[in-house]
Amino acid sequence: MNIDKPSFLKLFASKFWTKLSDSLVPFTDKPLDKAAFLEQLHQDVTDFTYTPSHPRDYIVFNKYNGISRYVPTFTRKDYCVYFLCVKLLENEIAVNRVEGTFGGWTLGNPIRLKEEQEIIELDYIPFNTLNDLSWSDEWRSFQNIAKTYKDLDDYKYFTNIDIANFYDTINLSILERKIRHCVTKSKQDVVTLLFHFLHNWNKKLEGYSSKTIGIPQDEIGDCSRILANFYLQDYDLTMKEICDHYGAKFIRFADDQIIYSKSKEDATNILFEASKLLFKINLNINSGKVKEFKSKEEFETYWAFEIFENLKDIENEEKINTGVEMYFDNIDKGIKFRDTSVLRRILTIDFKFIKPALRHRLLSGFFNPDFLSGLELWHFRKIRLKVNNDDEFFKMLDGLAATIIFNSFLYQLLNFYKKDRAGYDTTGIEKRIADLRG
């Protein structure tokens, strides 16, 4: 691979390096000489001696209803090579965004600017680990996008669809063929290095067989997001043409999609075509997560548009309490809606604006193990302010540390305790993480 050293080093003079040092799984090696490390990595890459290492650990997240999502945490060298390859290819693979699709901004963000012009005044902040944004921001953004599109035409039927195990089922041969087709001859070596990494990063679990399916859920950057979005570009284009034919609308953010149609028959036909298109690239719709709404009102209720609108002004006491009351009213009536997203939004609001009668019930929601298992350090800090009793708060977290089986929670808790619980012995949490690792 031919890349001069100054250009190579310049690529890492970015926030990526800062995020690398903040990996959720702490690096255990000695303090690093960044310049010496990058010079050695440049030599390894240009001399063709680089080979992927085993992941340092797998962060286990609560994906959905107790289903685990495994996110590998790579060595510094592997993180840098993955970032290097996608950064060098992004101008070719993060382009040609289809109208109504979101999430395909580059590491340099030129596409994101175009998206912001389409959704101006929507408070759209996509999840981006390089920008330290949370999953709650991503869902809030997608909710705003969904709200905008629902009123564009006389839509009467709304279908939410999700791709089953999206990252895990991307066909590497198809992905490589698509990338090689659109990049110049001078970058073919970069593609080769990228797929050397993608075929070999998981040998700890898969042995010596070359990996043929799946890309990692990368922890540090947006590399896999860019590749996954590129993988769906042909699908996006054809879906737009199909929806145009039916007078329908299609939007997508990552693997989550919404089809807006004028009848159930149109929705069924479009869903059939979507399944066929995905099957051609080794993907499938998650049938268990297809949601169909037969009216605009039903769709609005599920997405909690009115609740979020009331919670938008975080200092408007009357609207805030109206939003919280609507949240509990839906809970009490057993109405299905994006309750976790709403609860995360409420977490950002100062408790002084919320009626005392509602605060205790909210705290019970915040301490729900399923909710807590998906939180990050800044969430813990928000909850701590609301509890206003460190003994009670830490006792609750200590108890959950012994029962929650998703190590993402434990890693976040470890990070939180090291920064916010001075003098606390974290040995017990570290042992719990090691025990879960097996």
Coordinates of C-alpha atoms in Angstrom, one line a residue:
M1 CA 0.0 0.0 0.0
N2 CA 1.5 3.3 -1.1
I3 CA 0.8 6.3 1.3
D4 CA 3.5 8.7 2.3
K5 CA 4.2 9.2 6.0
P6 CA 3.1 12.9 6.3
S7 CA -0.3 12.1 4.7
F8 CA -0.6 9.0 6.9
L9 CA 0.2 10.9 10.1
K10 CA -2.1 13.8 9.2
L11 CA -5.1 11.4 9.1
F12 CA -4.8 10.8 12.8
A13 CA -4.5 14.4 13.9
S14 CA -8.2 14.4 14.7
K15 CA -10.7 13.7 17.4
F16 CA -10.5 10.1 16.4
W17 CA -7.3 9.8 18.5
T18 CA -9.0 11.3 21.5
K19 CA -11.9 8.9 21.2
L20 CA -9.4 6.1 20.9
S21 CA -7.9 6.9 24.3
D22 CA -11.5 7.0 25.8
S23 CA -12.4 3.4 24.8
L24 CA -14.9 1.9 27.2
V25 CA -12.6 -1.0 27.7
P26 CA -9.4 0.5 29.2
F27 CA -6.1 -0.1 27.5
T28 CA -3.8 -2.0 29.8
D29 CA -0.5 -1.3 28.0
K30 CA 2.1 1.2 29.0
P31 CA 1.7 4.9 28.2
L32 CA 1.9 5.3 24.5
D33 CA 4.4 7.4 22.4
K34 CA 1.9 8.4 19.7
A35 CA 4.4 9.4 17.1
A36 CA 6.5 6.3 17.5
F37 CA 3.4 4.1 17.4
L38 CA 2.0 5.7 14.2
E39 CA 5.5 5.6 12.5
Q40 CA 5.7 1.8 13.2
L41 CA 2.1 1.3 12.0
H42 CA 2.9 3.2 8.8
Q43 CA 5.8 0.9 8.2
D44 CA 3.7 -2.2 8.9
V45 CA 1.0 -1.1 6.5
T46 CA 3.4 -0.1 3.7
D47 CA 5.6 -3.2 4.1
F48 CA 2.5 -5.5 4.1
T49 CA 3.3 -6.9 7.5
Y50 CA 0.1 -5.8 9.3
T51 CA -2.3 -8.5 10.4
P52 CA -5.3 -8.0 12.7
S53 CA -5.1 -9.0 16.4
H54 CA -7.8 -10.6 18.6
P55 CA -10.3 -8.0 20.0
R56 CA -9.3 -7.0 23.6
D57 CA -12.9 -7.8 24.7
Y58 CA -16.5 -7.8 23.5
I59 CA -18.8 -5.2 25.0
V60 CA -22.2 -6.9 25.4
F61 CA -25.2 -4.5 25.1
N62 CA -28.9 -5.1 25.8
K63 CA -30.0 -4.8 22.2
Y64 CA -33.7 -5.5 22.6
N65 CA -35.8 -7.4 25.2
G66 CA -32.7 -9.1 26.6
I67 CA -31.1 -9.9 23.3
S68 CA -27.4 -9.3 23.3
R69 CA -25.4 -7.2 20.8
Y70 CA -21.7 -7.9 20.8
V71 CA -19.4 -5.0 20.0
P72 CA -15.7 -5.8 19.7
T73 CA -13.0 -3.5 21.2
F74 CA -9.9 -3.7 19.0
T75 CA -6.3 -2.9 19.6
R76 CA -5.1 0.5 18.8
K77 CA -3.4 -0.8 15.7
D78 CA -6.6 -2.4 14.4
Y79 CA -8.8 0.7 15.2
C80 CA -6.3 2.8 13.3
V81 CA -6.1 0.6 10.2
Y82 CA -9.9 0.4 10.0
F83 CA -10.2 4.2 10.4
L84 CA -7.4 4.7 7.8
C85 CA -9.1 2.6 5.2
V86 CA -12.5 4.1 5.5
K87 CA -11.1 7.6 5.7
L88 CA -9.2 7.1 2.4
L89 CA -12.3 5.6 0.7
E90 CA -15.0 7.8 2.1
N91 CA -15.1 10.3 -0.8
E92 CA -16.1 7.4 -3.1
I93 CA -18.4 5.3 -0.8
A94 CA -20.2 8.0 1.2
V95 CA -21.8 9.7 -1.8
N96 CA -24.9 9.5 -3.9
R97 CA -27.2 9.7 -1.0
V98 CA -30.8 8.8 -2.0
E99 CA -33.5 11.3 -1.0
G100 CA -35.1 10.4 2.3
T101 CA -32.2 8.3 3.6
F102 CA -30.1 9.5 6.5
G103 CA -26.9 8.3 8.3
G104 CA -24.5 8.4 5.4
W105 CA -22.5 11.4 6.4
T106 CA -18.7 11.0 5.9
L107 CA -16.1 11.3 8.6
G108 CA -15.6 14.8 7.2
N109 CA -19.4 15.4 7.1
P110 CA -20.1 16.9 3.7
I111 CA -23.2 14.8 3.2
R112 CA -24.4 15.7 6.7
L113 CA -24.7 19.3 5.6
K114 CA -27.0 18.3 2.7
E115 CA -29.2 16.4 5.1
E116 CA -29.4 19.3 7.5
Q117 CA -30.8 21.5 4.7
E118 CA -33.6 18.9 4.1
I119 CA -34.5 18.7 7.8
I120 CA -33.9 22.3 8.9
E121 CA -35.5 23.2 12.3
L122 CA -35.7 19.5 13.2
D123 CA -33.0 19.5 15.9
Y124 CA -31.5 16.6 14.0
I125 CA -28.4 15.3 15.9
P126 CA -27.4 11.8 14.7
F127 CA -25.6 9.4 16.8
N128 CA -21.9 9.7 16.1
T129 CA -19.3 8.3 18.5
L130 CA -16.7 10.8 17.2
N131 CA -19.0 13.5 18.5
D132 CA -19.8 11.9 21.8
L133 CA -23.6 11.8 21.1
S134 CA -25.8 9.2 22.7
W135 CA -28.2 6.7 21.3
S136 CA -31.1 8.8 22.7
D137 CA -30.0 11.6 20.4
E138 CA -30.2 9.3 17.4
W139 CA -33.7 8.1 18.2
R140 CA -34.9 11.7 18.9
S141 CA -33.5 12.7 15.5
F142 CA -35.2 9.9 13.7
Q143 CA -38.5 10.7 15.4
N144 CA -38.3 14.3 14.1
I145 CA -37.6 13.0 10.6
A146 CA -40.5 10.7 10.8
K147 CA -42.8 13.5 12.0
T148 CA -41.8 15.7 9.1
Y149 CA -42.6 13.1 6.4
K150 CA -46.0 12.0 7.8
D151 CA -47.7 15.2 6.7
L152 CA -46.2 15.4 3.2
D153 CA -49.1 13.7 1.4
D154 CA -52.4 11.9 1.9
Y155 CA -50.8 9.0 3.7
K156 CA -53.1 6.6 5.5
Y157 CA -50.9 3.6 6.2
F158 CA -47.5 3.5 7.9
T159 CA -45.1 0.6 8.1
N160 CA -42.0 0.5 10.3
I161 CA -39.5 -2.1 9.2
D162 CA -36.1 -3.2 10.6
I163 CA -33.3 -5.3 9.0
A164 CA -32.6 -8.4 11.0
N165 CA -29.1 -8.5 12.4
F166 CA -28.0 -5.9 9.9
Y167 CA -24.3 -5.6 10.5
D168 CA -23.9 -9.3 11.3
T169 CA -25.3 -10.4 7.9
I170 CA -23.6 -8.1 5.4
N171 CA -22.0 -10.2 2.7
L172 CA -18.4 -9.3 2.5
S173 CA -18.0 -10.5 -1.1
I174 CA -20.9 -8.2 -2.2
L175 CA -19.6 -5.3 -0.2
E176 CA -16.1 -5.7 -1.7
R177 CA -17.4 -5.9 -5.2
K178 CA -19.5 -2.8 -4.7
I179 CA -16.5 -0.9 -3.3
R180 CA -14.0 -2.0 -5.9
H181 CA -16.5 -0.9 -8.6
C182 CA -16.6 2.7 -7.4
V183 CA -13.0 3.4 -6.4
T184 CA -10.1 4.3 -8.6
K185 CA -7.3 2.0 -9.5
S186 CA -4.9 3.9 -7.2
K187 CA -7.1 2.9 -4.2
Q188 CA -7.4 -0.8 -4.8
D189 CA -4.7 -1.6 -2.3
V190 CA -6.7 0.3 0.3
V191 CA -9.7 -1.9 -0.4
T192 CA -7.4 -5.0 -0.1
L193 CA -6.2 -3.8 3.3
L194 CA -9.7 -3.1 4.4
F195 CA -10.9 -6.5 3.6
H196 CA -7.8 -8.1 5.0
F197 CA -9.1 -6.6 8.3
L198 CA -12.7 -7.4 7.8
H199 CA -12.0 -11.1 6.9
N200 CA -9.7 -11.6 9.9
W201 CA -10.6 -9.5 12.9
N202 CA -12.6 -12.2 14.6
K203 CA -10.3 -15.2 14.5
K204 CA -10.5 -15.5 18.2
L205 CA -14.1 -16.9 17.8
E206 CA -14.1 -18.0 14.2
G207 CA -10.7 -19.7 13.9
Y208 CA -8.6 -19.7 10.8
S209 CA -11.5 -19.7 8.4
S210 CA -11.8 -16.4 6.5
K211 CA -14.8 -14.4 7.7
T212 CA -17.3 -14.0 4.8
I213 CA -20.3 -12.5 6.5
G214 CA -20.7 -9.5 8.8
I215 CA -18.9 -6.3 9.7
P216 CA -18.1 -5.3 13.4
Q217 CA -20.2 -2.9 15.4
D218 CA -17.2 -0.6 15.9
E219 CA -17.0 1.2 19.2
I220 CA -14.8 4.2 18.4
G221 CA -15.5 5.6 15.0
D222 CA -18.2 5.5 12.3
C223 CA -16.4 3.1 10.0
S224 CA -18.9 0.3 10.0
R225 CA -21.8 2.8 9.8
I226 CA -20.3 4.2 6.6
L227 CA -19.8 0.8 5.1
A228 CA -23.3 -0.4 6.1
N229 CA -24.9 2.7 4.6
F230 CA -23.0 2.2 1.4
Y231 CA -24.1 -1.4 1.2
L232 CA -27.7 -0.2 1.0
Q233 CA -27.4 2.5 -1.6
D234 CA -28.6 0.4 -4.5
Y235 CA -31.5 -0.8 -2.3
D236 CA -32.3 2.8 -1.4
L237 CA -32.5 3.9 -5.0
T238 CA -34.8 1.0 -6.1
M239 CA -37.0 1.5 -3.0
K240 CA -37.4 5.2 -3.9
E241 CA -38.4 4.2 -7.5
I242 CA -40.9 1.6 -6.1
C243 CA -42.4 4.1 -3.7
D244 CA -42.7 6.8 -6.3
H245 CA -44.6 4.3 -8.5
Y246 CA -47.2 3.8 -5.7
G247 CA -47.2 7.5 -4.7
A248 CA -45.6 6.5 -1.4
K249 CA -42.6 7.7 0.6
F250 CA -39.7 5.7 2.0
I251 CA -37.2 7.0 4.6
R252 CA -34.3 5.1 6.2
F253 CA -31.9 5.8 9.1
A254 CA -29.4 3.0 9.4
D255 CA -31.4 -0.2 9.3
D256 CA -34.7 1.4 10.5
Q257 CA -37.1 2.3 7.8
I258 CA -40.6 3.7 7.5
I259 CA -42.9 3.4 4.5
Y260 CA -45.7 5.9 4.1
S261 CA -48.4 4.7 1.8
K262 CA -52.0 5.5 0.9
S263 CA -53.5 2.0 1.4
K264 CA -52.8 -1.3 3.0
E265 CA -52.5 -2.9 -0.4
D266 CA -49.8 -0.5 -1.5
A267 CA -48.0 -1.1 1.8
T268 CA -48.1 -4.9 1.3
N269 CA -46.8 -4.6 -2.3
I270 CA -43.9 -2.3 -1.2
L271 CA -43.0 -4.5 1.7
F272 CA -42.9 -7.5 -0.6
E273 CA -40.5 -5.7 -3.0
A274 CA -38.4 -4.6 -0.1
S275 CA -38.0 -8.2 1.1
K276 CA -37.0 -9.3 -2.3
L277 CA -34.4 -6.6 -2.7
L278 CA -32.9 -7.3 0.7
F279 CA -32.7 -11.0 0.0
K280 CA -30.6 -10.3 -3.1
I281 CA -27.9 -8.8 -0.8
N282 CA -28.1 -11.5 1.9
L283 CA -30.4 -9.4 4.2
N284 CA -33.9 -9.9 5.6
I285 CA -36.6 -7.9 7.3
N286 CA -36.9 -8.6 11.0
S287 CA -40.5 -10.0 10.8
G288 CA -40.9 -9.7 14.6
K289 CA -40.3 -6.0 14.5
V290 CA -42.5 -5.0 11.6
K291 CA -45.1 -2.5 12.9
E292 CA -48.1 -1.5 10.9
F293 CA -50.2 1.6 11.7
K294 CA -53.6 2.0 10.0
S295 CA -54.0 5.7 10.8
K296 CA -52.0 8.8 11.2
E297 CA -53.1 9.0 14.8
E298 CA -51.9 5.5 15.6
F299 CA -48.6 6.3 14.0
E300 CA -48.3 9.5 15.9
T301 CA -49.0 7.8 19.2
Y302 CA -46.4 5.2 18.7
W303 CA -43.7 7.7 17.9
A304 CA -44.9 9.9 20.8
F305 CA -44.6 13.1 18.7
E306 CA -46.9 15.1 21.0
I307 CA -45.0 14.0 24.1
F308 CA -41.7 15.0 22.6
E309 CA -43.2 18.3 21.5
N310 CA -44.2 19.0 25.1
L311 CA -40.7 18.1 26.3
K312 CA -39.0 20.2 23.7
D313 CA -38.6 23.3 25.9
I314 CA -36.8 22.0 28.9
E315 CA -37.7 25.1 31.0
N316 CA -41.5 25.2 30.2
E317 CA -42.9 23.8 33.4
E318 CA -46.5 23.5 32.2
K319 CA -45.6 21.6 28.9
I320 CA -43.0 19.5 30.6
N321 CA -45.5 18.2 33.2
T322 CA -48.1 17.7 30.4
G323 CA -45.5 15.5 28.5
V324 CA -44.6 13.5 31.6
E325 CA -48.3 12.9 32.4
M326 CA -48.9 11.8 28.8
Y327 CA -46.0 9.4 29.2
F328 CA -47.5 7.8 32.3
D329 CA -51.0 7.8 30.8
N330 CA -49.7 5.7 27.9
I331 CA -47.9 3.4 30.3
D332 CA -51.0 2.9 32.5
K333 CA -53.2 2.2 29.4
G334 CA -50.7 -0.4 28.0
I335 CA -50.3 1.7 24.8
K336 CA -47.2 0.7 22.8
F337 CA -44.9 3.6 22.1
R338 CA -41.3 4.5 22.3
D339 CA -41.3 4.7 26.0
T340 CA -37.6 4.2 26.5
S341 CA -36.8 7.1 24.2
V342 CA -39.3 9.3 26.1
L343 CA -37.7 8.4 29.4
R344 CA -34.3 9.2 28.2
R345 CA -35.6 12.6 27.1
I346 CA -37.2 13.2 30.5
L347 CA -33.8 12.3 32.1
T348 CA -32.3 15.5 30.6
I349 CA -34.9 17.7 32.3
D350 CA -34.3 19.4 35.6
F351 CA -36.5 17.9 38.3
K352 CA -37.4 21.3 39.7
F353 CA -39.7 21.7 36.7
I354 CA -41.5 18.4 37.4
K355 CA -44.3 18.0 39.9
P356 CA -43.3 16.2 43.1
A357 CA -46.0 13.6 42.6
L358 CA -44.4 12.5 39.3
R359 CA -40.7 12.5 40.5
H360 CA -40.8 9.3 42.6
R361 CA -42.4 7.3 39.8
L362 CA -39.8 8.6 37.3
L363 CA -37.0 7.5 39.6
S364 CA -38.5 4.0 39.6
G365 CA -38.3 4.1 35.8
F366 CA -34.8 5.4 35.8
F367 CA -33.8 2.5 38.1
N368 CA -35.4 -0.2 36.0
P369 CA -32.6 -2.7 35.2
D370 CA -33.5 -2.9 31.5
F371 CA -33.3 0.9 31.3
L372 CA -30.1 1.2 33.3
S373 CA -28.3 -1.5 31.3
G374 CA -28.3 0.8 28.2
L375 CA -27.1 4.0 29.9
E376 CA -23.8 5.8 29.8
L377 CA -21.7 7.8 32.2
W378 CA -23.5 11.1 31.6
H379 CA -26.9 9.4 32.2
F380 CA -25.6 8.2 35.6
R381 CA -24.6 11.8 36.4
K382 CA -28.1 13.0 35.5
I383 CA -29.8 10.4 37.7
R384 CA -27.4 11.2 40.6
L385 CA -28.5 14.8 40.5
K386 CA -32.1 13.8 40.6
V387 CA -31.7 11.3 43.5
N388 CA -29.8 13.8 45.6
N389 CA -28.7 11.1 48.0
D390 CA -25.4 9.5 47.2
D391 CA -25.7 6.7 49.7
E392 CA -29.0 5.6 48.2
F393 CA -27.9 6.1 44.7
F394 CA -24.6 4.1 45.0
K395 CA -26.3 1.4 47.0
M396 CA -28.8 0.9 44.1
L397 CA -26.0 0.8 41.5
D398 CA -23.9 -1.6 43.6
G399 CA -26.8 -4.0 43.8
L400 CA -27.5 -3.8 40.0
A401 CA -23.8 -4.5 39.3
A402 CA -24.2 -7.9 40.9
T403 CA -27.2 -8.8 38.8
I404 CA -27.1 -7.1 35.4
I405 CA -25.4 -9.5 32.9
F406 CA -24.6 -7.0 30.1
N407 CA -21.1 -5.9 30.6
S408 CA -21.7 -2.6 28.8
F409 CA -23.4 -1.5 32.0
L410 CA -20.5 -2.6 34.1
Y411 CA -17.9 -0.9 31.9
Q412 CA -20.0 2.3 32.0
L413 CA -20.4 2.0 35.8
L414 CA -16.6 1.4 36.2
N415 CA -15.9 4.5 34.2
F416 CA -18.5 6.5 36.3
Y417 CA -17.1 5.3 39.6
K418 CA -13.5 6.0 38.7
K419 CA -14.5 9.6 37.8
D420 CA -17.3 10.4 40.2
R421 CA -16.9 8.1 43.3
A422 CA -13.6 9.1 44.7
G423 CA -11.7 6.5 46.7
Y424 CA -14.0 3.6 45.8
D425 CA -12.4 0.2 45.3
T426 CA -13.5 -0.9 41.8
T427 CA -12.0 -4.4 42.2
G428 CA -15.4 -6.0 42.6
I429 CA -16.7 -4.6 39.4
E430 CA -13.6 -5.6 37.5
K431 CA -13.9 -9.1 38.8
R432 CA -17.6 -9.2 37.8
I433 CA -16.6 -8.2 34.3
A434 CA -13.9 -10.9 34.2
D435 CA -16.3 -13.5 35.5
L436 CA -18.9 -12.6 32.8
R437 CA -16.2 -12.8 30.1
G438 CA -15.6 -16.4 31.2

